[in-house]
Amino acid sequence: MTRTVIVGNGRSGRAYAARLAERGDSGPLDLLGAEPGPVLPRALLSSVLSGELPPHLLRSPPLPPPVTEYAGVPVTSVDRRRRVVVRADGREFPYDRLVLATGSVPSLPSIAGPAGARSEGVAVLRSAADVARIPPGTAVVLGGGPLAVEAAFALRRAGRTEVALVHRGPWLLDRHLPERAGRALAGRLSAAGVEVHLEQRAESYHRAKLALADGRVLSADALLPCTGTLPESRLAREAGLPVRTGVLTDPAGRTTDSAIHAIGSCVEPLRPRPGGSLLRLRADGEGLLSFGSLADAEESVVLTDPARHRYAALALRAGRVAGAAIIGFPHAVAAVTGLHDSGAPAPRDLLPLLLGSPAVLPTVADPLDAVLCHCNNVTGHRVAAAWRQGAQDLPALVRATRATTGCGGCADEVRALYAVLKAERSDT
Amino acid sequence: MSEAALGDTATHCPYCALQCGTLLTATGPEAADVAAASVPAAVPAADFPAVAVRPDPDFPVNLGGLCQKGWTAPELLGVADRLRVPLVHGRPASWDEALDVVAAGLRRVQERHGKDATAVFGSGSLTNEKAYLLGKFARVALGTSQIDYNGRFCMSSAAAASNAAFGIDRGLPFPVTDLGSADVVLIAGGNPAETMPPLMRHLEHPRLIVIDPRRTRTAAQAALHLQPAPGTDLALALGLLHVVVAEGLTDAAYIGQRTHGFEAAWSRALSWWPEHTERVTGVPAVLLREAARMLAGADRAYILTGRGAEQHSKGTDTVAAFVNLALALGLPGRVGSGFGCLTGQGNGQGGRELGQKADQLPGYRSIADPAARAHVAAVWGVDPASLPGPGRSAVELLGALGRDVHALLVFGSNPVVSAPDAGRVRERLSALELLVVSDFVPSETAALADVVLPVAQWAEEEGTMTSLEGRVLRRRRALTPPPGVRTDLEVLSALAGRLGFDEAAFPASPPAVFEELRAATRGGRADYSGISYARLETGEALYWPCPEGSPGTPRLFLDRFAHPDGRAVFAPVDHRDAAELPSDLYPLLATTGRVLAQYQSGAQTRRIPALVKASGAECFVEVHPDTAERAGLADGDRAWVRSVRGNTQAVVRYEGSLRPDTVFLPFHFAAEGSANLLTNPALDPVSRMPEFKVCAVRLEAVGTR
């Protein structure tokens, strides 16, 4: 029987364990948590920051047998010769198959100052425990990628009054969005109360003061570097496995040791994908989506509304949406994401798609042809005919046609038609 | 009953679980002229019914309302092809001959293949008395475990989820009239504006949140319509719970004092943040947040589920996820708030608790529970050991026909149209040695039968029905049945006699059956023992559980839930895909449902001209115009809708509000217009309900193959 050990209880480690357990043919499976506490889903950052969500509610559901979970003690080494994993407390876990799912760690920018990026006040966002360590007061987020933007929104939502974001690039999400979309996003962040500093570099950090390259100084009781992550590959490197930044594997996840696999973000990426994969910002109401490329479109629709910080661009190739950059259209992103995921042909008219409004419903030429009372299938013509046959007050019209006697929802319309019929009578 | 004139019969509509109160007046030919003034011209004089109907303004559920089905129900009594004489192999026969053929056939099959080779298929449209006696007939007279009913297709998922959560399953554990004072009502997969229109009278004040892949008439009236892809409503419910918890909107005191299992349930919802839920369901995250906040912000709120949540291979978990949401908000068991299931069939409630379900004995008792078996066996005067164990569920029973089961009695059901994968159902029914159908119209299933038994219908019989709010109602007789027609109870009694049992143990009189039913349900979860015809005659509103001497229970759970410790239980459920997903060959999702003017398999309502005029005579398929055009189809064209199981012919109806990946077909039509030729018989692992609400299809113009 194969004994599997997975190191790392983040998303990829847990998903892998769940898949093996579901397959039902694996032997015992030990899942070793590298983190002391549960991993923090980015979507829940503001809830944890604000205290709406107590950290103990971040625990993932227990995995079914044959998985056994061990958390709280970090793994220190892998002994490949004896095929055991060793924890900080000395406990050893033998394996026939080892899966490294150690994830990534924030890459700290180089900042001057006595302790620089290691100063008190600097907080990384990886686990719920990290969130608890963020000092109260003013906060500055470093970075212009999705995590930085989400963190800035979340800090404001959680009630921080002074929040700033400092980004080196020319606009926010510059690796994902065209300039006008990035500017719209900055507008939305500003509207949410975040001070946005673009094309700026953090020079030094000391005593809750962040000095920028242009000489400005920002108050920063908390400094959150969100400038990217690095694969956590220390275990693999120390075990003598080939590592560049991340663990090197073949496309199936195998390392050079056939008993050891690596999965998730501890693995060296094959090559960065141009245009990136689908990005959907986790921030309430911002409606930000981007995927694919807007270049070389056979057909494209662009909607700009700078005053309301809205922008949407869709690029079509072969009748499919091949690229999208949307911000400020929260109703549109769901449908456009659906087209991305299903590969279904784009609708003939893209505007309703972007505006999130349903296509036009069929209209009836003569309003009297319309069914007034669906419960009893009564048209305006039926009511008018009953009127002509002598049912000339409201109760009589109802008795003769049964209109309004079902759900009662058409009472106003029937009353209105009755008023019209009565007016016509007095006209003649 | 102030409105009821002398000679009026106060009864209830024969169709859905709302059981609208109606007053029937006999109208002889001489009375016709007088009545004509108040009866619209839609009723042709030749078919003038023997009774006139009007809504009972004093019945609190319909508040004087009635939909077109209810208004035209009298026409059902005199439809041209009404069954009036027994048929044996298609030719008229005497009752004695027909019953002899049935009894001999049952005996022959049992001798050859054993008792479990004979089976019974019941219905949620049968009165309580019939449902009860049918269960007893199967377990005692036939000695078979093989009995189930069409309610397995309708309410079994909600029943399973409610039993697990609350310890009891009553569709609405509160009176319908409570809904009117709510601030917000969330309806998940229900379309009452079309399936039970007078219910909408109670929903005029509350703001509605409607979850439905289609912009139904109910959705069109909603403050908020969430339009998920078919088969993703479980993810949507998890997403709503996620927002409620993440934004601190739960009722923490209620969760702590009145429930168990919150953390395990929440840990499944943890990963369903709005943008993740949006990607799976297609519902914008912004609407999801708005819905959760609207619901949590209401002082009084209800969450109701319908068939749309239930009819999935994960229907039990889907309903459980909505129950979890209700529990997190502290709604169930509180006056003015709650969770409920909108039961579908007329007696869907009574039908599921009086012993025609494969795993149940009367009183919502488990057939596997020794104490329950002992109690019921004592009432029936038989040895508990002689009672069979649990049998097959409906779809599994239909699948066993001609294989393990060789004789089938069908009462009040039309599975050739209403069961999933209907083509296979027809094959299985044709493989039987003996098929007996008891009905009042020649349904598609009756057309396959060896013996057809003509029986009385609603206004011709006495009995009780239990409505969606758990209230027991009297169905009263306004007319004598046509000559040659018997009641279902008379059929069961006579058959039991022919099988060598004492007919007195299978009484044909509804009050006598009810008295026995009271004893059988005494002490059960659905306790009817305190309810009597005499009490009902006084106009008392009696809701079960109603033990002897009790005033009944209009509102359940106010003090405690029905589990031994009094707490409700969260279910740790997570999302999973539908059993069948779109493919290159079948790229669209089909979902099935109902239209206002038809009821269930249409066996009754397709025979009423005004209803056919309203619904159309042929099956239709609602399609987004873009999707239709891509298949080379235009509005009004005839199309083949094809799934891996079968093909349905339907007229294309453009519907611009539909998701382009989804088509909709009503399932009321027969022959090649039967939508259930397409549907997937994949079952929910707990409720054994089939997946009517999602299967993969493609569209083709008729004439191409």
Short mmCIF file of N, CA and C in Angstrom, two decimals, chain B residues 200-289:
data_model
loop_
_atom_site.label_atom_id
_atom_site.label_comp_id
_atom_site.label_asym_id
_atom_site.label_seq_id
_atom_site.Cartn_x
_atom_site.Cartn_y
_atom_site.Cartn_z
N MET B 200 -49.89 34.23 -4.93
CA MET B 200 -49.28 35.54 -5.11
C MET B 200 -50.03 36.63 -4.35
N ARG B 201 -51.29 36.37 -4.03
CA ARG B 201 -52.05 37.35 -3.23
C ARG B 201 -51.39 37.56 -1.87
N HIS B 202 -50.68 36.55 -1.39
CA HIS B 202 -49.98 36.69 -0.10
C HIS B 202 -48.60 37.29 -0.28
N LEU B 203 -48.17 37.44 -1.51
CA LEU B 203 -46.80 37.92 -1.76
C LEU B 203 -46.80 39.31 -2.38
N GLU B 204 -47.92 40.03 -2.23
CA GLU B 204 -47.97 41.38 -2.79
C GLU B 204 -47.11 42.34 -1.97
N HIS B 205 -47.13 42.18 -0.66
CA HIS B 205 -46.38 43.11 0.19
C HIS B 205 -44.88 42.79 0.26
N PRO B 206 -44.49 41.54 0.48
CA PRO B 206 -43.03 41.29 0.63
C PRO B 206 -42.26 41.59 -0.64
N ARG B 207 -41.03 42.06 -0.47
CA ARG B 207 -40.13 42.14 -1.62
C ARG B 207 -39.66 40.72 -1.93
N LEU B 208 -39.67 40.36 -3.21
CA LEU B 208 -39.32 38.99 -3.59
C LEU B 208 -37.90 38.93 -4.13
N ILE B 209 -37.20 37.88 -3.73
CA ILE B 209 -35.94 37.51 -4.38
C ILE B 209 -36.23 36.16 -5.04
N VAL B 210 -36.12 36.10 -6.36
CA VAL B 210 -36.45 34.86 -7.06
C VAL B 210 -35.20 34.29 -7.72
N ILE B 211 -34.94 33.02 -7.44
CA ILE B 211 -33.82 32.32 -8.07
C ILE B 211 -34.38 31.38 -9.11
N ASP B 212 -34.09 31.63 -10.36
CA ASP B 212 -34.63 30.80 -11.44
C ASP B 212 -33.80 31.04 -12.69
N PRO B 213 -33.42 29.99 -13.41
CA PRO B 213 -32.67 30.20 -14.66
C PRO B 213 -33.51 30.95 -15.69
N ARG B 214 -34.82 30.97 -15.51
CA ARG B 214 -35.70 31.66 -16.46
C ARG B 214 -36.30 32.90 -15.80
N ARG B 215 -36.57 33.89 -16.65
CA ARG B 215 -37.30 35.05 -16.14
C ARG B 215 -38.78 34.70 -16.18
N THR B 216 -39.21 33.95 -15.19
CA THR B 216 -40.61 33.52 -15.12
C THR B 216 -41.49 34.70 -14.74
N ARG B 217 -42.78 34.46 -14.74
CA ARG B 217 -43.70 35.53 -14.34
C ARG B 217 -43.46 35.90 -12.87
N THR B 218 -43.06 34.94 -12.07
CA THR B 218 -42.74 35.25 -10.68
C THR B 218 -41.46 36.08 -10.62
N ALA B 219 -40.47 35.68 -11.40
CA ALA B 219 -39.21 36.42 -11.41
C ALA B 219 -39.41 37.85 -11.88
N ALA B 220 -40.34 38.03 -12.83
CA ALA B 220 -40.59 39.36 -13.37
C ALA B 220 -41.17 40.29 -12.30
N GLN B 221 -41.79 39.72 -11.29
CA GLN B 221 -42.37 40.55 -10.22
C GLN B 221 -41.40 40.77 -9.07
N ALA B 222 -40.21 40.18 -9.18
CA ALA B 222 -39.31 40.18 -8.04
C ALA B 222 -38.53 41.49 -7.94
N ALA B 223 -38.18 41.86 -6.72
CA ALA B 223 -37.28 42.98 -6.52
C ALA B 223 -35.89 42.62 -7.05
N LEU B 224 -35.59 41.34 -6.97
CA LEU B 224 -34.27 40.86 -7.38
C LEU B 224 -34.44 39.48 -8.00
N HIS B 225 -33.96 39.33 -9.23
CA HIS B 225 -34.00 38.03 -9.89
C HIS B 225 -32.58 37.53 -10.10
N LEU B 226 -32.24 36.41 -9.50
CA LEU B 226 -30.94 35.79 -9.69
C LEU B 226 -31.14 34.64 -10.68
N GLN B 227 -30.35 34.68 -11.76
CA GLN B 227 -30.60 33.77 -12.88
C GLN B 227 -29.44 32.81 -13.08
N PRO B 228 -29.32 31.79 -12.24
CA PRO B 228 -28.17 30.89 -12.35
C PRO B 228 -28.31 29.91 -13.52
N ALA B 229 -27.19 29.38 -13.95
CA ALA B 229 -27.22 28.30 -14.93
C ALA B 229 -27.91 27.11 -14.29
N PRO B 230 -28.72 26.35 -15.07
CA PRO B 230 -29.37 25.17 -14.49
C PRO B 230 -28.32 24.26 -13.84
N GLY B 231 -28.66 23.76 -12.67
CA GLY B 231 -27.76 22.83 -11.99
C GLY B 231 -26.74 23.49 -11.10
N THR B 232 -26.84 24.81 -10.91
CA THR B 232 -25.83 25.48 -10.07
C THR B 232 -26.46 26.17 -8.86
N ASP B 233 -27.70 25.86 -8.55
CA ASP B 233 -28.33 26.58 -7.45
C ASP B 233 -27.77 26.19 -6.09
N LEU B 234 -27.16 25.02 -6.01
CA LEU B 234 -26.49 24.66 -4.75
C LEU B 234 -25.31 25.60 -4.50
N ALA B 235 -24.55 25.88 -5.55
CA ALA B 235 -23.44 26.83 -5.42
C ALA B 235 -23.97 28.21 -5.04
N LEU B 236 -25.10 28.57 -5.61
CA LEU B 236 -25.68 29.88 -5.31
C LEU B 236 -26.07 29.98 -3.83
N ALA B 237 -26.66 28.93 -3.31
CA ALA B 237 -27.05 28.93 -1.90
C ALA B 237 -25.81 29.02 -1.00
N LEU B 238 -24.75 28.31 -1.39
CA LEU B 238 -23.49 28.40 -0.63
C LEU B 238 -22.93 29.82 -0.70
N GLY B 239 -23.04 30.43 -1.86
CA GLY B 239 -22.56 31.80 -2.03
C GLY B 239 -23.34 32.78 -1.16
N LEU B 240 -24.64 32.58 -1.06
CA LEU B 240 -25.44 33.46 -0.20
C LEU B 240 -25.04 33.29 1.27
N LEU B 241 -24.85 32.03 1.67
CA LEU B 241 -24.41 31.79 3.05
C LEU B 241 -23.05 32.44 3.29
N HIS B 242 -22.18 32.35 2.28
CA HIS B 242 -20.85 32.95 2.42
C HIS B 242 -20.95 34.44 2.73
N VAL B 243 -21.78 35.15 1.96
CA VAL B 243 -21.89 36.60 2.17
C VAL B 243 -22.46 36.89 3.57
N VAL B 244 -23.49 36.13 3.93
CA VAL B 244 -24.13 36.36 5.22
C VAL B 244 -23.12 36.19 6.36
N VAL B 245 -22.29 35.17 6.27
CA VAL B 245 -21.31 34.93 7.34
C VAL B 245 -20.16 35.93 7.25
N ALA B 246 -19.64 36.13 6.03
CA ALA B 246 -18.46 36.99 5.88
C ALA B 246 -18.78 38.43 6.26
N GLU B 247 -20.03 38.83 6.09
CA GLU B 247 -20.37 40.21 6.43
C GLU B 247 -20.97 40.33 7.83
N GLY B 248 -20.87 39.24 8.59
CA GLY B 248 -21.32 39.31 9.98
C GLY B 248 -22.83 39.48 10.12
N LEU B 249 -23.59 38.92 9.17
CA LEU B 249 -25.04 39.13 9.19
C LEU B 249 -25.82 37.96 9.80
N THR B 250 -25.10 37.01 10.39
CA THR B 250 -25.81 35.86 10.95
C THR B 250 -26.49 36.23 12.27
N ASP B 251 -27.42 35.37 12.68
CA ASP B 251 -28.03 35.51 14.00
C ASP B 251 -27.27 34.57 14.94
N ALA B 252 -26.20 35.12 15.53
CA ALA B 252 -25.27 34.27 16.29
C ALA B 252 -25.95 33.66 17.52
N ALA B 253 -26.84 34.41 18.16
CA ALA B 253 -27.50 33.87 19.36
C ALA B 253 -28.37 32.67 18.98
N TYR B 254 -29.11 32.79 17.90
CA TYR B 254 -29.96 31.71 17.43
C TYR B 254 -29.12 30.49 17.05
N ILE B 255 -28.03 30.74 16.33
CA ILE B 255 -27.17 29.63 15.92
C ILE B 255 -26.66 28.90 17.16
N GLY B 256 -26.28 29.66 18.18
CA GLY B 256 -25.74 29.05 19.38
C GLY B 256 -26.78 28.31 20.19
N GLN B 257 -28.00 28.86 20.25
CA GLN B 257 -29.00 28.27 21.15
C GLN B 257 -29.88 27.22 20.48
N ARG B 258 -30.12 27.35 19.18
CA ARG B 258 -31.15 26.51 18.57
C ARG B 258 -30.63 25.55 17.51
N THR B 259 -29.31 25.56 17.25
CA THR B 259 -28.82 24.72 16.15
C THR B 259 -27.55 23.96 16.53
N HIS B 260 -27.20 23.03 15.65
CA HIS B 260 -25.94 22.29 15.68
C HIS B 260 -25.29 22.38 14.32
N GLY B 261 -23.99 22.26 14.29
CA GLY B 261 -23.31 21.97 13.02
C GLY B 261 -23.01 23.16 12.15
N PHE B 262 -23.11 24.39 12.70
CA PHE B 262 -22.88 25.56 11.86
C PHE B 262 -21.47 25.56 11.27
N GLU B 263 -20.47 25.28 12.11
CA GLU B 263 -19.09 25.45 11.61
C GLU B 263 -18.76 24.50 10.48
N ALA B 264 -19.26 23.27 10.58
CA ALA B 264 -18.99 22.30 9.50
C ALA B 264 -19.66 22.75 8.20
N ALA B 265 -20.89 23.26 8.32
CA ALA B 265 -21.59 23.73 7.11
C ALA B 265 -20.89 24.95 6.54
N TRP B 266 -20.52 25.87 7.43
CA TRP B 266 -19.85 27.08 6.95
C TRP B 266 -18.52 26.77 6.28
N SER B 267 -17.80 25.75 6.80
CA SER B 267 -16.48 25.47 6.23
C SER B 267 -16.60 25.07 4.76
N ARG B 268 -17.74 24.52 4.36
CA ARG B 268 -17.98 24.23 2.93
C ARG B 268 -18.29 25.51 2.16
N ALA B 269 -18.94 26.45 2.82
CA ALA B 269 -19.30 27.70 2.13
C ALA B 269 -18.13 28.68 2.09
N LEU B 270 -17.11 28.37 2.88
CA LEU B 270 -15.95 29.26 3.00
C LEU B 270 -15.35 29.65 1.66
N SER B 271 -15.26 28.68 0.76
CA SER B 271 -14.60 28.96 -0.52
C SER B 271 -15.56 29.53 -1.56
N TRP B 272 -16.84 29.72 -1.18
CA TRP B 272 -17.82 30.22 -2.16
C TRP B 272 -18.00 31.72 -2.03
N TRP B 273 -16.88 32.46 -2.15
CA TRP B 273 -17.00 33.91 -2.11
C TRP B 273 -17.71 34.37 -3.38
N PRO B 274 -18.22 35.59 -3.35
CA PRO B 274 -19.12 36.01 -4.43
C PRO B 274 -18.55 35.83 -5.84
N GLU B 275 -17.25 36.17 -6.01
CA GLU B 275 -16.72 36.09 -7.38
C GLU B 275 -16.54 34.64 -7.82
N HIS B 276 -16.29 33.74 -6.90
CA HIS B 276 -16.22 32.32 -7.23
C HIS B 276 -17.62 31.81 -7.57
N THR B 277 -18.58 32.17 -6.74
CA THR B 277 -19.96 31.77 -6.99
C THR B 277 -20.45 32.31 -8.33
N GLU B 278 -20.06 33.55 -8.61
CA GLU B 278 -20.43 34.17 -9.89
C GLU B 278 -19.92 33.34 -11.07
N ARG B 279 -18.69 32.87 -10.95
CA ARG B 279 -18.09 32.14 -12.08
C ARG B 279 -18.80 30.81 -12.32
N VAL B 280 -19.25 30.17 -11.26
CA VAL B 280 -19.91 28.87 -11.40
C VAL B 280 -21.38 29.03 -11.78
N THR B 281 -22.05 30.01 -11.19
CA THR B 281 -23.50 30.13 -11.40
C THR B 281 -23.88 31.08 -12.52
N GLY B 282 -23.00 32.04 -12.82
CA GLY B 282 -23.36 33.07 -13.78
C GLY B 282 -24.14 34.22 -13.15
N VAL B 283 -24.36 34.17 -11.86
CA VAL B 283 -25.08 35.26 -11.18
C VAL B 283 -24.07 36.33 -10.75
N PRO B 284 -24.25 37.58 -11.17
CA PRO B 284 -23.30 38.62 -10.81
C PRO B 284 -23.08 38.70 -9.30
N ALA B 285 -21.81 38.82 -8.91
CA ALA B 285 -21.47 38.89 -7.48
C ALA B 285 -22.21 40.03 -6.81
N VAL B 286 -22.41 41.10 -7.55
CA VAL B 286 -23.05 42.27 -6.97
C VAL B 286 -24.51 41.95 -6.58
N LEU B 287 -25.17 41.11 -7.38
CA LEU B 287 -26.56 40.75 -7.05
C LEU B 287 -26.61 39.76 -5.89
N LEU B 288 -25.60 38.91 -5.85
CA LEU B 288 -25.52 37.95 -4.75
C LEU B 288 -25.40 38.67 -3.42
N ARG B 289 -24.53 39.67 -3.39
CA ARG B 289 -24.36 40.44 -2.16
C ARG B 289 -25.65 41.18 -1.81
#
